[in-house]
């Protein structure tokens, strides 16, 4: 806590914030989904010990669900041998919170750590991913966009030579925007989508429609930085991607990684996953191997779709479509074998605090990111952690001076605060060159033009109650860049 911004973060008791809706509605639903998943798995087991342990886990999850509903105090985490337990418990003692009266960032991270601790008690379940079924189902429901992107990608990398700077910039922009909008299928928010609804969020037509909704677009600055590195270093740049969701979003992350490596804009891409099930659909190392394995046998994978509300009947794949997917998986396997594409786990990514703590809590990781030429942070949670999850709760217009004084105590980052300032120790002079690709699904937003937040509030709410509901939907996005290697 001592290294975080000296500003109070969003709180689950603040009815004007998405933190309130998240704690009062989503958390219980997430735990209920975990109970359902484990119950289904237990019902299919033949192993007596695993069955008994699974039933204990179900009981523990029910207890957790009841704690949240009753707004009980958060209890200290048991020492299970993982490195971050002491940090969680130390911060818990300082905060002394209850479930519905807690810093949103800490409370939500604690929820997933608490679930992990429950599974680690039982040997047969240590590596179990309660969100795996959801990840696979939603990925299969993205079939049309997956095929479309595979065909587009193969065309681009097969014709990557002799491009002028303008066309190269245009393709880089397209790849980044594909990577950006892949975040729209975040399972922590969109678990009830039908197959048709998922299709509307994906593909070229969807991206054309969404382009106007990118409120900040610093892609040109990131491209210039990579091109400069490519010119100065014949081998190309090192790019790190701090991953967000598995499934379709991981797929588009790999599309971007493959493009960078194929065109020479990068010589090495390092992926940073989570080390245990986190925020419903975040990437685990096994998600990468599972995705590449699935695309290595695309006909079989998509033919084995489960019968559920997200999987209507779909036409069979053509030979060309299968070849395009096999081209992708084969190329990615080659990059992994050569060491050009790799994964790097670190427990820091599942700690409870902001990335303002990174230089102090994970100095080796910080040093490694400084060695990178560009670090992409994907998705909403990474953005919240970059900025400390603090922002202005009230608009700056249509308030009298008296009203301003009354609400002043709630003011956090203004939305016009420069991104480089809001990310603190990862900003100017940090040595880390940061690019955040984020569809907005929480209140915190920085770097907006003067009046932009007020315009969007009025369009969405028609009033000025303090809620930034426009930023909760995933409709709007920001692509924010900070060159921490300069200044």
Short mmCIF file of N, CA and C in Angstrom, two decimals, residues 200-261:
data_model
loop_
_atom_site.label_atom_id
_atom_site.label_comp_id
_atom_site.label_asym_id
_atom_site.label_seq_id
_atom_site.Cartn_x
_atom_site.Cartn_y
_atom_site.Cartn_z
N UNK A 200 -21.24 -10.73 -33.21
CA UNK A 200 -21.37 -9.29 -33.42
C UNK A 200 -20.22 -8.51 -32.82
N UNK A 201 -19.51 -9.11 -31.86
CA UNK A 201 -18.38 -8.43 -31.22
C UNK A 201 -17.07 -8.64 -31.96
N UNK A 202 -17.07 -9.53 -32.95
CA UNK A 202 -15.83 -9.97 -33.57
C UNK A 202 -15.88 -9.79 -35.08
N UNK A 203 -14.71 -9.87 -35.71
CA UNK A 203 -14.64 -9.80 -37.16
C UNK A 203 -14.43 -8.39 -37.67
N UNK A 204 -14.13 -8.29 -38.99
CA UNK A 204 -13.75 -7.02 -39.61
C UNK A 204 -14.87 -5.99 -39.55
N UNK A 205 -16.11 -6.41 -39.79
CA UNK A 205 -17.22 -5.45 -39.77
C UNK A 205 -17.40 -4.84 -38.39
N UNK A 206 -17.27 -5.69 -37.37
CA UNK A 206 -17.39 -5.17 -35.99
C UNK A 206 -16.30 -4.15 -35.71
N UNK A 207 -15.08 -4.41 -36.17
CA UNK A 207 -13.97 -3.48 -35.91
C UNK A 207 -14.18 -2.15 -36.63
N UNK A 208 -14.74 -2.19 -37.82
CA UNK A 208 -15.03 -0.94 -38.54
C UNK A 208 -16.01 -0.09 -37.75
N UNK A 209 -17.04 -0.74 -37.22
CA UNK A 209 -18.04 -0.04 -36.42
C UNK A 209 -17.43 0.53 -35.15
N UNK A 210 -16.52 -0.23 -34.55
CA UNK A 210 -15.96 0.14 -33.25
C UNK A 210 -14.84 1.18 -33.35
N UNK A 211 -14.30 1.39 -34.53
CA UNK A 211 -13.12 2.26 -34.65
C UNK A 211 -13.37 3.65 -34.08
N UNK A 212 -14.58 4.15 -34.28
CA UNK A 212 -14.91 5.50 -33.78
C UNK A 212 -15.00 5.55 -32.26
N UNK A 213 -15.03 4.38 -31.62
CA UNK A 213 -15.16 4.31 -30.17
C UNK A 213 -13.81 4.24 -29.46
N UNK A 214 -12.71 4.34 -30.20
CA UNK A 214 -11.38 4.39 -29.59
C UNK A 214 -11.12 5.85 -29.21
N UNK A 215 -11.21 6.15 -27.93
CA UNK A 215 -11.13 7.53 -27.45
C UNK A 215 -9.72 8.08 -27.46
N UNK A 216 -8.74 7.21 -27.26
CA UNK A 216 -7.32 7.59 -27.31
C UNK A 216 -6.64 6.55 -28.19
N UNK A 217 -5.87 7.00 -29.16
CA UNK A 217 -5.22 6.04 -30.06
C UNK A 217 -3.76 6.43 -30.27
N UNK A 218 -2.88 5.83 -29.47
CA UNK A 218 -1.45 6.13 -29.53
C UNK A 218 -0.68 5.09 -30.34
N UNK A 219 -1.37 4.35 -31.23
CA UNK A 219 -0.69 3.35 -32.04
C UNK A 219 0.47 3.94 -32.85
N UNK A 220 0.32 5.12 -33.47
CA UNK A 220 1.45 5.66 -34.25
C UNK A 220 2.73 5.82 -33.42
N UNK A 221 2.60 6.24 -32.17
CA UNK A 221 3.79 6.42 -31.33
C UNK A 221 4.46 5.08 -31.04
N UNK A 222 3.66 4.04 -30.80
CA UNK A 222 4.22 2.71 -30.55
C UNK A 222 4.90 2.17 -31.81
N UNK A 223 4.29 2.39 -32.96
CA UNK A 223 4.88 1.94 -34.23
C UNK A 223 6.21 2.64 -34.48
N UNK A 224 6.27 3.94 -34.26
CA UNK A 224 7.52 4.68 -34.45
C UNK A 224 8.62 4.13 -33.55
N UNK A 225 8.27 3.78 -32.31
CA UNK A 225 9.26 3.25 -31.37
C UNK A 225 9.80 1.91 -31.86
N UNK A 226 8.91 1.05 -32.37
CA UNK A 226 9.36 -0.25 -32.88
C UNK A 226 10.20 -0.09 -34.14
N UNK A 227 9.80 0.79 -35.02
CA UNK A 227 10.57 1.00 -36.25
C UNK A 227 11.95 1.57 -35.94
N UNK A 228 12.02 2.46 -34.97
CA UNK A 228 13.33 3.01 -34.59
C UNK A 228 14.23 1.91 -34.05
N UNK A 229 13.66 1.04 -33.21
CA UNK A 229 14.44 -0.08 -32.67
C UNK A 229 14.88 -1.01 -33.78
N UNK A 230 13.98 -1.26 -34.75
CA UNK A 230 14.31 -2.14 -35.87
C UNK A 230 15.46 -1.57 -36.69
N UNK A 231 15.46 -0.26 -36.87
CA UNK A 231 16.54 0.39 -37.63
C UNK A 231 17.87 0.35 -36.88
N UNK A 232 17.79 0.50 -35.56
CA UNK A 232 19.00 0.53 -34.75
C UNK A 232 19.53 -0.86 -34.45
N UNK A 233 18.64 -1.84 -34.49
CA UNK A 233 19.00 -3.22 -34.17
C UNK A 233 18.50 -4.11 -35.28
N UNK A 234 19.40 -4.62 -36.09
CA UNK A 234 19.00 -5.42 -37.26
C UNK A 234 18.17 -6.63 -36.88
N UNK A 235 18.31 -7.10 -35.65
CA UNK A 235 17.55 -8.28 -35.22
C UNK A 235 16.12 -7.97 -34.84
N UNK A 236 15.77 -6.67 -34.73
CA UNK A 236 14.41 -6.32 -34.33
C UNK A 236 14.29 -6.13 -32.83
N UNK A 237 13.09 -5.88 -32.39
CA UNK A 237 12.81 -5.52 -31.00
C UNK A 237 12.39 -6.73 -30.18
N UNK A 238 12.48 -6.58 -28.86
CA UNK A 238 11.83 -7.51 -27.94
C UNK A 238 10.52 -6.88 -27.50
N UNK A 239 9.43 -7.63 -27.63
CA UNK A 239 8.11 -7.17 -27.22
C UNK A 239 7.58 -8.12 -26.15
N UNK A 240 7.07 -7.56 -25.06
CA UNK A 240 6.43 -8.34 -24.00
C UNK A 240 4.94 -8.05 -24.02
N UNK A 241 4.13 -9.09 -23.80
CA UNK A 241 2.67 -8.92 -23.73
C UNK A 241 2.20 -9.46 -22.39
N UNK A 242 1.70 -8.57 -21.54
CA UNK A 242 1.11 -8.97 -20.27
C UNK A 242 -0.34 -9.33 -20.58
N UNK A 243 -0.62 -10.64 -20.58
CA UNK A 243 -1.85 -11.18 -21.12
C UNK A 243 -3.06 -10.89 -20.24
N UNK A 244 -4.22 -10.99 -20.86
CA UNK A 244 -5.48 -10.85 -20.13
C UNK A 244 -6.26 -12.16 -20.29
N UNK A 245 -7.24 -12.21 -21.16
CA UNK A 245 -8.13 -13.36 -21.26
C UNK A 245 -7.61 -14.46 -22.18
N UNK A 246 -7.98 -15.69 -21.84
CA UNK A 246 -7.70 -16.85 -22.68
C UNK A 246 -8.72 -16.90 -23.82
N UNK A 247 -8.67 -17.97 -24.60
CA UNK A 247 -9.65 -18.15 -25.68
C UNK A 247 -9.41 -17.20 -26.82
N UNK A 248 -10.47 -16.52 -27.26
CA UNK A 248 -10.36 -15.67 -28.44
C UNK A 248 -9.36 -14.53 -28.24
N UNK A 249 -9.30 -13.95 -27.05
CA UNK A 249 -8.36 -12.85 -26.85
C UNK A 249 -6.92 -13.35 -26.92
N UNK A 250 -6.62 -14.50 -26.35
CA UNK A 250 -5.28 -15.06 -26.49
C UNK A 250 -4.97 -15.34 -27.96
N UNK A 251 -5.97 -15.80 -28.68
CA UNK A 251 -5.81 -16.06 -30.11
C UNK A 251 -5.36 -14.80 -30.85
N UNK A 252 -6.03 -13.67 -30.59
CA UNK A 252 -5.65 -12.43 -31.29
C UNK A 252 -4.32 -11.89 -30.76
N UNK A 253 -3.99 -12.17 -29.50
CA UNK A 253 -2.66 -11.80 -29.00
C UNK A 253 -1.58 -12.54 -29.77
N UNK A 254 -1.83 -13.81 -30.05
CA UNK A 254 -0.87 -14.61 -30.81
C UNK A 254 -0.82 -14.16 -32.28
N UNK A 255 -1.95 -13.71 -32.80
CA UNK A 255 -1.97 -13.14 -34.16
C UNK A 255 -1.00 -11.95 -34.21
N UNK A 256 -1.10 -11.06 -33.21
CA UNK A 256 -0.21 -9.90 -33.17
C UNK A 256 1.24 -10.34 -32.99
N UNK A 257 1.49 -11.27 -32.08
CA UNK A 257 2.86 -11.75 -31.85
C UNK A 257 3.44 -12.36 -33.12
N UNK A 258 2.65 -13.18 -33.79
CA UNK A 258 3.13 -13.81 -35.02
C UNK A 258 3.42 -12.78 -36.10
N UNK A 259 2.58 -11.77 -36.19
CA UNK A 259 2.81 -10.70 -37.17
C UNK A 259 4.11 -9.96 -36.88
N UNK A 260 4.35 -9.61 -35.62
CA UNK A 260 5.57 -8.89 -35.26
C UNK A 260 6.81 -9.70 -35.59
N UNK A 261 6.76 -11.00 -35.31
CA UNK A 261 7.92 -11.87 -35.57
C UNK A 261 8.10 -12.13 -37.06
#
